[in-house]
Coordinates of C-alpha atoms in Angstrom, one line a residue:
M1 CA 109.3 114.5 71.8
A2 CA 109.8 111.3 73.8
A3 CA 107.7 111.0 76.9
A4 CA 109.6 111.5 80.1
A5 CA 110.7 108.4 81.8
P6 CA 108.7 107.5 85.0
P7 CA 110.4 108.9 88.1
L8 CA 112.8 106.4 89.9
K9 CA 111.8 103.7 87.5
D10 CA 114.8 101.6 88.3
E11 CA 115.1 102.6 92.0
L12 CA 111.6 101.7 93.3
D13 CA 109.8 98.4 94.0
I14 CA 106.0 98.2 94.6
V15 CA 105.2 95.7 97.3
I16 CA 101.7 94.1 97.4
P17 CA 100.5 91.6 100.0
T18 CA 97.5 89.5 98.7
I19 CA 95.4 86.3 99.0
R20 CA 93.6 86.9 95.7
N21 CA 93.9 87.6 92.0
L22 CA 95.4 91.1 91.4
D23 CA 92.8 92.3 89.0
F24 CA 92.9 95.7 90.7
L25 CA 96.3 96.3 89.0
E26 CA 94.4 96.9 85.7
M27 CA 93.3 100.4 86.9
W28 CA 96.8 101.2 88.2
R29 CA 98.4 100.1 84.9
P30 CA 99.1 103.6 83.6
F31 CA 101.0 104.3 86.8
F32 CA 102.5 101.0 87.9
E33 CA 103.4 99.2 84.7
P34 CA 106.9 100.7 84.3
Y35 CA 107.9 99.5 87.8
H36 CA 108.9 96.2 89.3
L37 CA 106.3 94.5 91.6
I38 CA 107.1 92.3 94.6
I39 CA 103.9 90.3 95.4
V40 CA 103.8 88.5 98.8
Q41 CA 101.2 85.8 98.7
D42 CA 99.6 85.1 102.1
G43 CA 97.7 82.0 103.1
D44 CA 97.6 78.7 101.1
P45 CA 100.9 78.6 99.1
T46 CA 99.3 76.0 96.7
K47 CA 96.8 78.6 95.4
T48 CA 97.7 80.3 92.2
I49 CA 97.5 84.2 92.1
G50 CA 96.5 85.7 88.8
V51 CA 98.5 88.8 87.8
P52 CA 97.4 90.7 84.7
N53 CA 99.7 90.5 81.7
G54 CA 102.4 93.1 81.1
F55 CA 103.6 93.6 84.7
D56 CA 107.1 92.9 85.7
Y57 CA 106.9 91.0 89.0
E58 CA 108.2 88.4 91.3
L59 CA 105.9 86.5 93.6
Y60 CA 106.8 84.9 97.0
N61 CA 104.5 82.5 98.9
R62 CA 105.0 81.0 102.3
N63 CA 107.1 78.1 100.9
D64 CA 109.4 80.7 99.3
I65 CA 109.7 82.6 102.6
N66 CA 110.6 79.5 104.5
R67 CA 113.1 78.4 101.9
I68 CA 114.9 81.8 101.8
L69 CA 114.9 82.6 105.5
G70 CA 115.0 79.1 107.0
P71 CA 114.4 79.1 110.8
K72 CA 114.3 82.9 110.7
A73 CA 111.1 82.8 108.7
S74 CA 109.3 82.6 112.1
C75 CA 109.6 86.5 112.2
I76 CA 107.3 86.8 109.2
S77 CA 103.6 86.8 110.0
F78 CA 101.2 84.2 108.4
K79 CA 97.5 84.9 107.4
D80 CA 98.0 88.6 107.9
S81 CA 99.0 91.4 105.6
A82 CA 102.0 92.0 107.9
C83 CA 103.7 89.4 105.6
R84 CA 104.3 92.3 103.2
C85 CA 107.5 93.3 105.1
F86 CA 109.2 90.2 103.6
G87 CA 109.0 92.1 100.3
Y88 CA 110.9 95.0 101.9
M89 CA 113.6 92.6 102.9
V90 CA 114.1 91.0 99.5
S91 CA 113.9 94.2 97.5
K92 CA 117.2 95.5 96.2
K93 CA 115.9 99.0 95.4
K94 CA 116.3 102.3 97.3
Y95 CA 112.6 103.1 97.6
I96 CA 109.4 101.1 98.4
Y97 CA 105.8 101.8 97.7
T98 CA 103.3 99.4 99.3
I99 CA 99.6 99.3 98.6
D100 CA 96.7 96.9 99.5
D101 CA 94.7 95.1 96.8
D102 CA 91.5 96.9 97.7
C103 CA 92.9 100.3 97.1
F104 CA 91.8 101.8 93.8
V105 CA 92.8 105.0 91.9
A106 CA 91.2 108.0 93.4
N107 CA 90.1 111.3 91.7
D108 CA 91.1 114.7 92.9
P109 CA 88.3 117.4 93.3
S110 CA 88.7 118.4 89.7
G111 CA 88.0 114.8 88.6
K112 CA 91.5 114.0 87.5
Q113 CA 93.0 110.6 88.4
I114 CA 95.5 110.8 91.1
N115 CA 98.9 109.2 90.5
A116 CA 99.6 108.2 94.1
L117 CA 103.0 106.8 93.4
E118 CA 104.2 110.1 91.7
Q119 CA 103.1 112.1 94.7
H120 CA 104.9 109.8 97.2
I121 CA 108.1 110.1 95.1
K122 CA 107.8 113.9 95.3
N123 CA 107.3 113.7 99.1
L124 CA 110.3 111.5 99.5
L125 CA 112.6 113.4 97.3
C126 CA 112.3 116.7 99.1
P127 CA 113.2 117.4 102.7
S128 CA 111.0 117.3 105.8
T129 CA 110.8 119.9 108.6
P130 CA 110.3 118.1 111.9
H131 CA 112.0 120.6 114.1
F132 CA 109.8 123.6 113.5
F133 CA 106.2 123.6 112.1
N134 CA 105.5 125.6 108.9
T135 CA 102.0 126.9 108.9
L136 CA 101.8 126.6 105.1
Y137 CA 102.6 122.9 105.5
D138 CA 105.2 121.5 103.1
P139 CA 107.4 124.5 102.1
F140 CA 109.0 122.4 99.3
R141 CA 105.7 122.0 97.4
E142 CA 105.1 124.1 94.4
G143 CA 103.4 127.4 95.3
S144 CA 104.4 127.2 98.9
D145 CA 107.5 128.4 101.0
F146 CA 108.7 129.0 104.5
V147 CA 106.5 131.6 106.2
R148 CA 107.8 134.8 108.0
G149 CA 109.3 133.8 111.3
Y150 CA 110.6 130.5 110.2
P151 CA 114.3 130.2 111.3
F152 CA 116.7 130.3 108.4
S153 CA 119.0 127.9 110.2
L154 CA 116.3 125.2 109.9
R155 CA 115.2 125.8 106.3
E156 CA 117.4 123.1 104.9
G157 CA 115.2 120.5 106.5
V158 CA 116.2 116.8 107.0
P159 CA 116.0 113.8 104.6
T160 CA 112.5 112.3 104.3
A161 CA 112.4 108.6 105.2
V162 CA 108.6 108.0 105.0
S163 CA 105.6 109.3 103.0
H164 CA 102.3 108.3 104.5
G165 CA 99.3 108.6 102.2
L166 CA 95.6 108.7 103.0
W167 CA 92.3 107.3 101.7
L168 CA 89.0 108.5 100.3
N169 CA 85.8 106.4 100.8
I170 CA 86.3 103.8 103.5
P171 CA 88.3 105.5 106.3
D172 CA 90.9 103.4 108.3
Y173 CA 89.0 103.1 111.5
D174 CA 89.3 100.7 114.3
A175 CA 86.5 98.2 115.0
P176 CA 84.6 100.1 117.7
T177 CA 84.5 103.2 115.5
Q178 CA 83.4 101.0 112.5
L179 CA 80.6 99.6 114.6
V180 CA 79.2 102.9 115.7
K181 CA 79.7 104.6 112.3
P182 CA 79.1 101.8 109.8
R183 CA 78.0 104.2 106.9
E184 CA 80.6 106.9 107.4
R185 CA 82.7 107.6 104.3
N186 CA 85.6 110.0 103.9
S187 CA 84.9 112.5 101.1
T188 CA 87.1 115.3 102.4
Y189 CA 90.1 115.9 100.1
V190 CA 92.7 118.0 101.9
D191 CA 95.3 119.3 99.5
A192 CA 98.2 119.2 102.0
V193 CA 101.4 117.4 102.9
L194 CA 102.7 117.9 106.5
T195 CA 105.9 116.8 108.3
I196 CA 105.0 115.1 111.6
P197 CA 106.8 117.1 114.2
K198 CA 109.7 115.5 116.1
G199 CA 108.5 113.8 119.3
T200 CA 105.0 113.3 118.0
L201 CA 103.8 109.7 117.3
F202 CA 101.1 108.9 114.7
P203 CA 99.0 105.9 113.6
M204 CA 100.7 104.7 110.4
C205 CA 98.5 102.9 107.9
G206 CA 100.4 100.5 105.6
M207 CA 97.9 100.4 102.7
N208 CA 99.2 103.5 100.9
L209 CA 102.8 104.0 102.1
G210 CA 106.1 105.1 100.6
F211 CA 109.5 104.9 102.2
D212 CA 113.3 105.2 101.6
R213 CA 114.5 101.7 102.2
E214 CA 118.2 102.7 102.6
L215 CA 117.3 105.3 105.2
I216 CA 114.7 103.4 107.3
G217 CA 114.1 99.9 105.8
P218 CA 115.4 97.7 108.7
A219 CA 112.9 99.4 111.0
M220 CA 109.9 98.7 108.8
Y221 CA 109.1 95.4 110.4
F222 CA 105.3 94.8 110.7
G223 CA 105.6 92.6 113.8
L224 CA 104.0 89.2 114.7
M225 CA 100.4 89.3 113.7
G226 CA 97.7 86.9 112.5
D227 CA 98.0 83.1 112.7
G228 CA 99.0 81.9 116.2
Q229 CA 99.3 85.5 117.6
P230 CA 96.9 87.2 120.2
I231 CA 96.6 90.3 118.1
G232 CA 96.1 91.6 114.6
R233 CA 95.6 94.9 112.7
Y234 CA 98.5 96.5 114.7
D235 CA 101.2 95.5 112.2
D236 CA 101.5 98.9 110.5
M237 CA 100.9 100.7 113.8
W238 CA 103.8 98.9 115.5
A239 CA 106.1 99.7 112.5
G240 CA 104.9 103.3 112.6
W241 CA 105.7 103.8 116.3
C242 CA 109.2 102.2 115.9
I243 CA 110.1 104.1 112.8
K244 CA 109.0 107.4 114.3
V245 CA 111.2 107.0 117.4
I246 CA 114.1 106.0 115.2
C247 CA 113.6 108.8 112.7
D248 CA 113.5 111.3 115.5
H249 CA 116.7 109.8 116.9
L250 CA 118.6 109.7 113.6
G251 CA 117.4 113.1 112.3
L252 CA 115.0 111.9 109.6
G253 CA 111.6 113.1 108.5
V254 CA 108.1 111.6 108.2
K255 CA 105.4 113.2 106.0
T256 CA 101.7 112.6 105.9
G257 CA 98.8 113.8 103.7
L258 CA 98.8 113.5 99.9
P259 CA 98.4 111.3 98.0
Y260 CA 94.9 109.8 98.4
I261 CA 93.8 106.4 97.1
W262 CA 90.2 105.1 97.0
H263 CA 89.7 102.5 99.7
S264 CA 87.1 100.3 98.1
K265 CA 85.8 98.0 100.8
A266 CA 85.3 97.9 104.6
S267 CA 86.6 94.9 106.4
N268 CA 84.2 93.1 108.8
P269 CA 84.1 95.1 112.1
F270 CA 83.3 92.0 114.2
V271 CA 86.3 90.1 112.8
N272 CA 88.4 93.3 113.3
L273 CA 87.2 93.6 116.9
R274 CA 88.4 90.1 117.7
K275 CA 91.8 90.9 116.1
E276 CA 92.2 94.3 117.8
Y277 CA 90.6 93.5 121.2
K278 CA 93.8 93.1 123.2
G279 CA 95.6 95.9 121.3
I280 CA 92.9 98.4 122.1
F281 CA 93.8 98.4 125.8
W282 CA 97.5 97.3 125.4
Q283 CA 98.1 100.4 123.3
E284 CA 97.3 102.6 126.4
E285 CA 100.6 101.3 127.8
I286 CA 102.4 100.9 124.5
I287 CA 102.0 104.5 123.5
P288 CA 103.6 106.0 126.7
F289 CA 106.4 103.5 126.2
F290 CA 107.2 104.9 122.7
Q291 CA 106.6 108.5 123.8
N292 CA 109.3 108.0 126.5
A293 CA 111.7 105.7 124.6
T294 CA 115.2 107.2 124.1
L295 CA 118.1 105.7 122.2
S296 CA 121.7 105.9 123.1
K297 CA 124.4 107.8 121.2
D298 CA 125.9 104.4 120.2
S299 CA 122.8 103.7 118.1
T300 CA 124.0 105.3 114.9
T301 CA 122.4 102.9 112.4
V302 CA 118.8 101.9 111.9
Q303 CA 119.8 98.3 112.8
K304 CA 121.5 99.3 116.1
C305 CA 118.5 101.6 117.0
Y306 CA 116.0 98.7 116.3
V307 CA 117.9 96.1 118.3
E308 CA 118.1 98.6 121.2
L309 CA 114.4 99.3 120.9
A310 CA 113.7 95.6 120.9
K311 CA 115.6 95.1 124.2
Q312 CA 113.5 97.9 125.7
V313 CA 110.3 96.3 124.4
K314 CA 111.3 93.0 126.1
E315 CA 112.2 94.7 129.4
K316 CA 109.3 97.2 129.7
L317 CA 106.4 95.8 127.7
G318 CA 107.2 92.2 128.5
K319 CA 105.5 92.9 131.8
I320 CA 102.2 93.5 130.1
D321 CA 102.0 90.1 128.3
P322 CA 104.4 87.3 127.3
Y323 CA 103.6 88.2 123.7
F324 CA 105.9 91.2 123.9
V325 CA 108.8 89.0 124.9
K326 CA 108.1 86.9 121.7
L327 CA 107.7 90.1 119.7
A328 CA 111.0 91.5 120.9
D329 CA 112.8 88.3 120.0
A330 CA 111.2 88.4 116.5
M331 CA 112.4 92.0 116.1
E332 CA 116.0 90.9 116.6
T333 CA 115.5 87.9 114.4
W334 CA 114.1 90.3 111.7
I335 CA 117.3 92.4 111.9
E336 CA 119.5 89.3 111.6
A337 CA 117.5 88.1 108.5
W338 CA 117.6 91.6 107.0
D339 CA 121.4 91.7 107.4
D340 CA 121.7 88.1 105.9
L341 CA 119.9 89.3 102.8
N342 CA 121.3 92.8 102.7
P343 CA 124.9 92.5 104.0
P344 CA 126.0 95.9 105.3
T345 CA 128.4 97.5 102.9
A346 CA 131.6 99.0 104.3
K347 CA 131.1 102.7 104.3

């Protein structure tokens, strides 16, 4: 009997930001080789990035980004993994999986290799339940269901826009936590997928993340980080806060939990502290802003929601620091660039 075709083979792109040769793809070969890769090369565009043979990929460096976007390329970060969101913009597929090049294949407690991509696809293809918490977690997983007392009117769930995966080994900690717990490793494998409830924000990590590009893609902007910016390491956090507010408004779901990857190396906590320093105290004002953000009934598309959110960022967060005025402008530029490359089809 012929082997089953990999799920969503022609409907999903894998986006990888990098500054180095992608030798890590060898271990992912059994899982990634059937899929199309979009590699976003950060840093020096004259450097050649080695990609193992047999992978179907396209690679974009800074010169390509400038050529394709022209003046609007200013919204894409430089010298920061936030540049990955350019890959989301140029993709023509319905789904995206993005992974960092220091993320290796993890093993489950039985020792079996985890096909992270396959689990993300499962998460995305079945509904979320943001309006009422199910105590057995994801009721759509095999061997689970809605528990007694779960309203039948809510059992249909809502479409899943985002699947947020986790990491074994090096946890995704901020610099102060890294500094006080330098040897801490995550060895706890929790066999669960949860829908994040409506009205609840979460810290979204971009190193093992799947999403439905058609449902939420235009909001997956990783902000202005890195070179020339006063902040770093908040790119995925920013995107996570924005997508959650918009998913809640549009009636979409966000899941977190499985799959795990093996995060192989810790970044330098002192370098991280320098990048995060302003964000650590800014976020004490940013979080209440997102917790209280509301979008109008007129915001019926992701683009409209995002532009409305950008205007609120400028008005309310601009008072904290001029950076947020620049970021709000970049959010609008990002939407213009997205629509240039992905002209809205007449529904």
